[in-house]
Tab-separated table of C-alpha atoms and ligand atoms in Angstrom:
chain	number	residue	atom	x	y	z
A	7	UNK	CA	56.817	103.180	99.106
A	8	UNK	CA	54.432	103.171	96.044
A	9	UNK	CA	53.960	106.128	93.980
A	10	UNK	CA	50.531	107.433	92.955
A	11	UNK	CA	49.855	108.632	89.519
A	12	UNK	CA	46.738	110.793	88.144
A	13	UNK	CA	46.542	110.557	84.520
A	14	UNK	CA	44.495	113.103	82.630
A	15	UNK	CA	42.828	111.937	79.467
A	16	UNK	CA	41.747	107.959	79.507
A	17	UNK	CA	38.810	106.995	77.972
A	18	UNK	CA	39.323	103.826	76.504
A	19	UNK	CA	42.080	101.201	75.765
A	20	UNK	CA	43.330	102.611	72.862
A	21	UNK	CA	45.368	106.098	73.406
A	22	UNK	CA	48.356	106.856	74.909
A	23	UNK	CA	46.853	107.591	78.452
A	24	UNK	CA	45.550	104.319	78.906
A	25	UNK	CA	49.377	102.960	77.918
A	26	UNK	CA	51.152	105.127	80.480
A	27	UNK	CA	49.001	103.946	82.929
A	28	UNK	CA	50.090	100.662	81.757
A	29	UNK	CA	53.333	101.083	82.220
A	30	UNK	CA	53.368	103.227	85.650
A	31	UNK	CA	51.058	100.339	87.178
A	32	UNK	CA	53.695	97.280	85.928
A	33	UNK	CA	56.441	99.610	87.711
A	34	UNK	CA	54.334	99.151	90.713
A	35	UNK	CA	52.088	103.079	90.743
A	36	UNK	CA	48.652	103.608	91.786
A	37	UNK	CA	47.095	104.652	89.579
A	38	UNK	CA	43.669	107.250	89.055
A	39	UNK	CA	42.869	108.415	85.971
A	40	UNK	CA	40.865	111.873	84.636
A	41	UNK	CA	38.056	110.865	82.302
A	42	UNK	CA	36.326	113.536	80.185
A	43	UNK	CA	32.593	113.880	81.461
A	44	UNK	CA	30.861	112.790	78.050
A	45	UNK	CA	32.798	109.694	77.480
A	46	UNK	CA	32.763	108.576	81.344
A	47	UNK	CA	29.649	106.356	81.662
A	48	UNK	CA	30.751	104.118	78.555
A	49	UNK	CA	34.364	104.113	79.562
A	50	UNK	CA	33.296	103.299	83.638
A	51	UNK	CA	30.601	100.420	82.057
A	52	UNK	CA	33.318	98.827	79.501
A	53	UNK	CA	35.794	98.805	82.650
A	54	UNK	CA	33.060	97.029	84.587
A	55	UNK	CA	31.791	94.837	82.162
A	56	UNK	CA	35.371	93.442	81.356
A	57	UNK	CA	35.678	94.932	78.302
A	58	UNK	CA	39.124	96.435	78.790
A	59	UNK	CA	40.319	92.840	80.777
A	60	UNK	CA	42.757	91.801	78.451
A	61	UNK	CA	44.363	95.138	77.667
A	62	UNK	CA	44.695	95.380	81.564
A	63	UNK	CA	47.040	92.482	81.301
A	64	UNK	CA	50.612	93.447	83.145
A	65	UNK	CA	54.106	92.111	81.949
A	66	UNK	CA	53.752	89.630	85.567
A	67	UNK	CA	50.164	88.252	84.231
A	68	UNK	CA	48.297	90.597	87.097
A	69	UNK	CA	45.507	92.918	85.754
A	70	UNK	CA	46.308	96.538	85.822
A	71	UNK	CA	44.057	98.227	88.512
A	72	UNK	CA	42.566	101.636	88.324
A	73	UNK	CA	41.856	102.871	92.059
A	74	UNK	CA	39.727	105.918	90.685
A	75	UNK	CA	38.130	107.684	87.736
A	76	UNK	CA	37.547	110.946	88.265
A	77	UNK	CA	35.443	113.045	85.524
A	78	UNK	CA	37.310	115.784	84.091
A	79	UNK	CA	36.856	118.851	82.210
A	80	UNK	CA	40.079	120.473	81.970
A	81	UNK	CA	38.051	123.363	79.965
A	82	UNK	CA	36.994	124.442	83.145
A	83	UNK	CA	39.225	125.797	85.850
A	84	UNK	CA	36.295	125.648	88.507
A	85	UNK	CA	32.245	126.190	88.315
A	86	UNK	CA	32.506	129.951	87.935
A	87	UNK	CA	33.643	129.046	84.139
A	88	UNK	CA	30.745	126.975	83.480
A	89	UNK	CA	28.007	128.151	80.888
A	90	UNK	CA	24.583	127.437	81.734
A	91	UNK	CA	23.994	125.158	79.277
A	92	UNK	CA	27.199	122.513	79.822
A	93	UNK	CA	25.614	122.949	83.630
A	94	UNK	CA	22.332	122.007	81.974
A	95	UNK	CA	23.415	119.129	79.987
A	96	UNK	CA	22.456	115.635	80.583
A	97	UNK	CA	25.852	114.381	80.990
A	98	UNK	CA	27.506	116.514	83.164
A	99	UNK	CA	24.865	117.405	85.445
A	100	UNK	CA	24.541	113.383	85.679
A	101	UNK	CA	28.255	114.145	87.746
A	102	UNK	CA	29.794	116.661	89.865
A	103	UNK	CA	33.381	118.453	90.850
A	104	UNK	CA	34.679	117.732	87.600
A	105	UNK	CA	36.418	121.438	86.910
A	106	UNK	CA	39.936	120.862	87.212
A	107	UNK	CA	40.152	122.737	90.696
A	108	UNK	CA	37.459	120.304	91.642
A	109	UNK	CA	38.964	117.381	90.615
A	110	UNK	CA	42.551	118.741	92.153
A	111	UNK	CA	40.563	118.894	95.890
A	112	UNK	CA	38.759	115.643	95.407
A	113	UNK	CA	42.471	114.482	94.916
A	114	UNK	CA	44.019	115.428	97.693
A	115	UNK	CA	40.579	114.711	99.975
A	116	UNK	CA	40.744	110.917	98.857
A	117	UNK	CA	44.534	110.320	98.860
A	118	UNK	CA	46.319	113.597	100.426
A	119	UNK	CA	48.679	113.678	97.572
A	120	UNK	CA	50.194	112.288	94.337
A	121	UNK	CA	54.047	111.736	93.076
A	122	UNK	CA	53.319	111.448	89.003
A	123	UNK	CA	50.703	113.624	86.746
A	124	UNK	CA	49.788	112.736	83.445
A	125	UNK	CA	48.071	115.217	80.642
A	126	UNK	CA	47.393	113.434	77.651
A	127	UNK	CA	44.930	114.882	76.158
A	128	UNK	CA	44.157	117.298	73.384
A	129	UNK	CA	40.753	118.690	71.793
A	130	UNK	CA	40.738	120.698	68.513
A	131	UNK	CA	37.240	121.219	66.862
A	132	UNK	CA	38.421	122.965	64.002
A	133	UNK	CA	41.432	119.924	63.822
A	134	UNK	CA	40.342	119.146	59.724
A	135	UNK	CA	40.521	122.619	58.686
A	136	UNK	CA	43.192	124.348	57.534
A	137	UNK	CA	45.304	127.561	59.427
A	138	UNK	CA	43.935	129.427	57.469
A	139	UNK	CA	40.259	128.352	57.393
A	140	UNK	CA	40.437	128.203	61.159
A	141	UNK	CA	38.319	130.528	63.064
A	142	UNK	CA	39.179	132.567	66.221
A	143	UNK	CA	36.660	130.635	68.434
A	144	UNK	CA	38.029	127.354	66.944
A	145	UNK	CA	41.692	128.696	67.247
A	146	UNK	CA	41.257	129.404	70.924
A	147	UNK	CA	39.334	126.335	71.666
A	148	UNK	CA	42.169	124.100	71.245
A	149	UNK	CA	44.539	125.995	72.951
A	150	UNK	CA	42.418	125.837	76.079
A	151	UNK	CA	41.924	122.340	75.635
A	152	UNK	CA	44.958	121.280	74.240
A	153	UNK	CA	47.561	123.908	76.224
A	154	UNK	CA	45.967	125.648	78.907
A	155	UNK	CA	44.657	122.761	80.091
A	156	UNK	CA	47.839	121.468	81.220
A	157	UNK	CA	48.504	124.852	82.867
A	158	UNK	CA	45.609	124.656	84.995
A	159	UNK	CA	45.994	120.699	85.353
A	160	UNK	CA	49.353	121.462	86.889
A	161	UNK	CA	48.971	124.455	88.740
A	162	UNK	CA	46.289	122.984	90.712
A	163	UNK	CA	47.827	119.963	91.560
A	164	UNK	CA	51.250	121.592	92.037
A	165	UNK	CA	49.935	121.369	95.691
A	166	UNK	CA	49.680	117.857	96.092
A	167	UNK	CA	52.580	116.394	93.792
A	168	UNK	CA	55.271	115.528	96.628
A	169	UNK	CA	58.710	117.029	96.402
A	170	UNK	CA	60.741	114.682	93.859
A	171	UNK	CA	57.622	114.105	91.591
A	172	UNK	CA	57.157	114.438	88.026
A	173	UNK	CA	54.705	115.668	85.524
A	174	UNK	CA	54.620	114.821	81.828
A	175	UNK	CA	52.039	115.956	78.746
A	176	UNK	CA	52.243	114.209	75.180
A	177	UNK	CA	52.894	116.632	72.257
A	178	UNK	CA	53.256	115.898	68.119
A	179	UNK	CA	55.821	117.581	66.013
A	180	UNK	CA	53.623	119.514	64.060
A	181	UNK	CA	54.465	122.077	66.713
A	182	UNK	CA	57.744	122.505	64.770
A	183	UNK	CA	57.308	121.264	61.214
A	184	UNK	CA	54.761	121.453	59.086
A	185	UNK	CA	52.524	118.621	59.043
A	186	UNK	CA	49.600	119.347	56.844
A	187	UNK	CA	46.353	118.080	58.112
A	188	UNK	CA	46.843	118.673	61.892
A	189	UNK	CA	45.112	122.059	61.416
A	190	UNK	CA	42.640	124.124	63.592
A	191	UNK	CA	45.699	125.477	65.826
A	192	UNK	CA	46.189	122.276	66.909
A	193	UNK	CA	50.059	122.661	65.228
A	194	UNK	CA	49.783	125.967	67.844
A	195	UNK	CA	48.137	124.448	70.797
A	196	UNK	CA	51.299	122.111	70.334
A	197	UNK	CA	53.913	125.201	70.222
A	198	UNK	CA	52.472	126.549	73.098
A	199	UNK	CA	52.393	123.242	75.168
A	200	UNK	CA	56.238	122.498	74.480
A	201	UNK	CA	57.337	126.200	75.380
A	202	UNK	CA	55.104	125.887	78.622
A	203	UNK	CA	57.158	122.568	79.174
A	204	UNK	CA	60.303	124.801	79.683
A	205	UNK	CA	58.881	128.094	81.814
A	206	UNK	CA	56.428	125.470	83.918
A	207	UNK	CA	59.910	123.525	84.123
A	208	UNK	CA	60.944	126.148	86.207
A	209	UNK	CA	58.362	127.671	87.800
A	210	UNK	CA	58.024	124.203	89.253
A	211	UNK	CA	61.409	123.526	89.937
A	212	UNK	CA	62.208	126.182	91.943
A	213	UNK	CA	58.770	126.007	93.921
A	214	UNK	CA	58.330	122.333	94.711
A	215	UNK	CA	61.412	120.656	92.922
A	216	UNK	CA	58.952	118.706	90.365
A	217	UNK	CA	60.543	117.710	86.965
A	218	UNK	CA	58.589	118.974	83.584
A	219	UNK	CA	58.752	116.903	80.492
A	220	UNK	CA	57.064	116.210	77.221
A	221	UNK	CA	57.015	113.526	74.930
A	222	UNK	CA	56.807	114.287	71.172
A	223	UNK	CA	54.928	110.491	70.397
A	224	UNK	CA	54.780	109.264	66.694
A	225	UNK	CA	51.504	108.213	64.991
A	226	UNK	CA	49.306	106.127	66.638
A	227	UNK	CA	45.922	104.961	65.378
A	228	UNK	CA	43.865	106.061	69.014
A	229	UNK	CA	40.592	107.649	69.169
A	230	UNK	CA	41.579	110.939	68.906
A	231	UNK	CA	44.134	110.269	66.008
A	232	UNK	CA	41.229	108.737	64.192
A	233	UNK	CA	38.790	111.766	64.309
A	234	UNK	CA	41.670	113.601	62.685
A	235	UNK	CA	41.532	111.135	59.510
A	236	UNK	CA	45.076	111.082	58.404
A	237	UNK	CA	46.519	108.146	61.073
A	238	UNK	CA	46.484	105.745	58.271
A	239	UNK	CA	48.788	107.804	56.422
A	240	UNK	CA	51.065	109.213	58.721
A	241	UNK	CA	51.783	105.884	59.882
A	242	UNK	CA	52.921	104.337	56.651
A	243	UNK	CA	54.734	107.652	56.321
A	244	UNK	CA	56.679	106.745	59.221
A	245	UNK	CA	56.726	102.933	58.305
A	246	UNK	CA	58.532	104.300	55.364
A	247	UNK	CA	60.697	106.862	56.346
A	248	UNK	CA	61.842	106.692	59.833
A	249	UNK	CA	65.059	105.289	60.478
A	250	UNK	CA	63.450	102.484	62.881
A	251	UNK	CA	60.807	100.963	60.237
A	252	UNK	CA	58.505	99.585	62.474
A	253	UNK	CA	54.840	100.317	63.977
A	254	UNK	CA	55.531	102.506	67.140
A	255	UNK	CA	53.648	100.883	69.744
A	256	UNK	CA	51.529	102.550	72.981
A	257	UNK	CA	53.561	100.676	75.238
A	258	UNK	CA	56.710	102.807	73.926
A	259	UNK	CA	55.246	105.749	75.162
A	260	UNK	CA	53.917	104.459	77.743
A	261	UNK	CA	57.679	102.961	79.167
A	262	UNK	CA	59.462	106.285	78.423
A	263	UNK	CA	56.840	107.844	81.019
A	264	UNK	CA	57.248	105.644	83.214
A	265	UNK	CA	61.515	106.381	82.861
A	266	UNK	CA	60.513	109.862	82.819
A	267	UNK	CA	58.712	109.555	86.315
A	268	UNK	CA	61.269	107.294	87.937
A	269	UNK	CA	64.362	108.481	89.746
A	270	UNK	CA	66.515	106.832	86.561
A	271	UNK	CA	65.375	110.761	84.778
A	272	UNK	CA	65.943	112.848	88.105
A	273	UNK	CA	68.091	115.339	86.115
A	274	UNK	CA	65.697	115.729	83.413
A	275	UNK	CA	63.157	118.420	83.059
A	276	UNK	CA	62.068	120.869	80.528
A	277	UNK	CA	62.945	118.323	77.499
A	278	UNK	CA	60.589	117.651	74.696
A	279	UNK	CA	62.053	113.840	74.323
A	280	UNK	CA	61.219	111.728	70.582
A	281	UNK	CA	59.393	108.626	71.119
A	282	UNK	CA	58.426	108.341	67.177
A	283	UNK	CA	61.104	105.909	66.104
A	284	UNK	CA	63.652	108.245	64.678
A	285	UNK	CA	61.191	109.762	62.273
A	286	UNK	CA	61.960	113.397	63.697
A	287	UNK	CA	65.595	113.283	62.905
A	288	UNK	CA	64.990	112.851	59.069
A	289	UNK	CA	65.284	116.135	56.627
A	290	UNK	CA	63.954	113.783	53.744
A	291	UNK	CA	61.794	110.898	53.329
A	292	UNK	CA	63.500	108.033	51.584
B	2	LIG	P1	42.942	109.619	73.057
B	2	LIG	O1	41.653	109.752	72.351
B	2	LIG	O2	43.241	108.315	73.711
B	2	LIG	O3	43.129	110.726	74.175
B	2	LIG	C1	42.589	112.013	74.134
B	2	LIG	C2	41.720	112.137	75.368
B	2	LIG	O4	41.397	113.504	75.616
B	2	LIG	C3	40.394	111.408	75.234
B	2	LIG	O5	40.282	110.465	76.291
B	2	LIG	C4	39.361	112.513	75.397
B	2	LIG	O6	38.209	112.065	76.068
B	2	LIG	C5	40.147	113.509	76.229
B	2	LIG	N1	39.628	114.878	76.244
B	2	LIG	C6	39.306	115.671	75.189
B	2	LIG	N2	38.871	116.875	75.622
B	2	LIG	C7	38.948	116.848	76.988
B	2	LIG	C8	38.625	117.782	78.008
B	2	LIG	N3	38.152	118.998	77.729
B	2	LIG	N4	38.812	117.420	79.300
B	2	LIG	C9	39.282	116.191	79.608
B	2	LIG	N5	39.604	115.262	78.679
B	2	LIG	C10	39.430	115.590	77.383
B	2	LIG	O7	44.049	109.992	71.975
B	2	LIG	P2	45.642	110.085	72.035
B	2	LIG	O8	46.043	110.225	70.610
B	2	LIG	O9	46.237	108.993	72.837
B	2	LIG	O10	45.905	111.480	72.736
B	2	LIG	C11	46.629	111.646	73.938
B	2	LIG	C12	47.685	112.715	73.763
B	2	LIG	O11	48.679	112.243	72.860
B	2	LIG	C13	47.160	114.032	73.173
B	2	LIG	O12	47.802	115.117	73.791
B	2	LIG	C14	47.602	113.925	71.718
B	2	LIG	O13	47.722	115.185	71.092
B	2	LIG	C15	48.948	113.265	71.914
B	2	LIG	N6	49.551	112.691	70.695
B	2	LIG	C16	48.891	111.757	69.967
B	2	LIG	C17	49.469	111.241	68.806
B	2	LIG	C18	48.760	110.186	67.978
B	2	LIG	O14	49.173	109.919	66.848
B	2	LIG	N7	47.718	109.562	68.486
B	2	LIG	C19	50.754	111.667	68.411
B	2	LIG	C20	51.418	112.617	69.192
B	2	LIG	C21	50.801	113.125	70.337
């Protein structure tokens, strides 16, 4: 039987969500994907209008279907976390249930349960600034977007994901090295997310026997790269320096997910695994 993957964090055709989806669907998944509420009308009108058509394009010539789009805040564990004036706002009072406990029950109410989830997604609004220009509220902002979301993602879904299933976030080495640039605690919100790999590993393991993975992904130019404004560089860094001098591509991110989900990895869990062509195992640049 088919699996069913919900995949937190696709907006457009350009990030590493959309990819994994990609590659889940060619290996035969249903897929539903999260959408955060402020980019969901443009993202559900470009899927409509065809705009996305030829990036839905599967290895076997089919187009890659999305069963659902769900809006998503994973800010928000459920309503009672909800200031007055996100309530208020155009956009997300235009939708509903999109808190991540929400979203979790809408889940299981549509489709009783899922086999693969999916965080790929990261917000850090102080991103450009330095550590140490970085305030607390900016600080703590990305770590709820950026770590605890994947916390709450997978504790509320935990439920739902059937014995045997497999969950899997995207995370950048900055968590470990020092990139300069990837500032606003984003390097932190990164730390955090990889150790959480290892105790949610377990936790969820020994509860419901699902598998906990990460994948440390090289450069690539998405949206959310983009608002960073280094991409460019770090990806003629890598061009340069990493032992496989080539572009890394979505789809190679997207088809270690899909390994990572299939019973080929069902003795792998807790791992941050390199999809950045070799550029992590270099001390120096040459
Ligand atoms: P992307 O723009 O395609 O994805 C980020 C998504 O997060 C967007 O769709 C955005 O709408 C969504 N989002 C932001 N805040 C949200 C919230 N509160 N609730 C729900 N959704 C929210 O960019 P991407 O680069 O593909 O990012 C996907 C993941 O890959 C992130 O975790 C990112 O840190 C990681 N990553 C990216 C790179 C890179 O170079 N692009 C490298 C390593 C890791």
């Amino acid at each position: 039987k088919g699996k069913r993957a919900f995949i937190a964090g696709v907006a457009d055709d350009n990030g590493y969500g959309w990819a994994i989806a990609k590659s889940l669907a060619a290996a035969g998944a249903e897929i539903l994907v999260g959408t955060w509420v402020p980019a969901l009308n443009i993202f559900e009108s470009s899927l409509r209008r065809g705009k996305f058509d030829e990036s839905r394009v599967l290895p076997d010539g089919s187009l890659m279907e999305i069963t659902k789009v769900y809006p998503l805040d994973a800010v928000f564990d459920n309503l009672d976390d909800v200031p007055e004036d996100i309530k208020a706002n155009k956009r997300y009072a235009g939708s509903s249930k999109w808190t991540v406990q929400e979203v979790a029950e809408s889940v299981k109410e549509d489709f009783g349960s899922i086999d693969i989830l999916v965080h790929s997604l990261a917000n850090g609004p102080e991103v450009t600034k330095p550590l140490l220009e970085t305030s607390r509220k900016g600080y703590l902002a990305a770590i709820s977007a950026s770590s605890y979301s994947y916390v709450s993602l997978l504790k509320h879904f935990l439920p739902i994901l059937n014995p045997g299933g497999s969950s899997i976030s995207l995370t950048y080495i900055a968590s470990e090295r020092i990139i300069p640039g990837y500032g606003g605690g984003m390097s932190s919100a990164k730390a955090a997310l990889e150790s959480d790999t290892r105790v949610l590993a377990f936790e969820a393991g020994r509860k419901r026997k699902i598998r906990v993975n990460t994948i440390s992904a090289g450069p690539l130019r998405s949206r959310a790269a983009k608002a960073i404004g280094f991409i460019d560089m770090m990806i003629d860094y890598s061009s340069a320096n990493a032992p496989l001098q080539k572009e890394l591509s979505a789809e190679e991110v997207g088809n270690t997910a899909a390994f990572l989900a299939s019973p080929l990895a069902s003795a792998i869990t807790g791992t941050v695994l390199y999809v950045d062509n070799g550029l992590n195992a270099m001390g120096v640049g040459v």
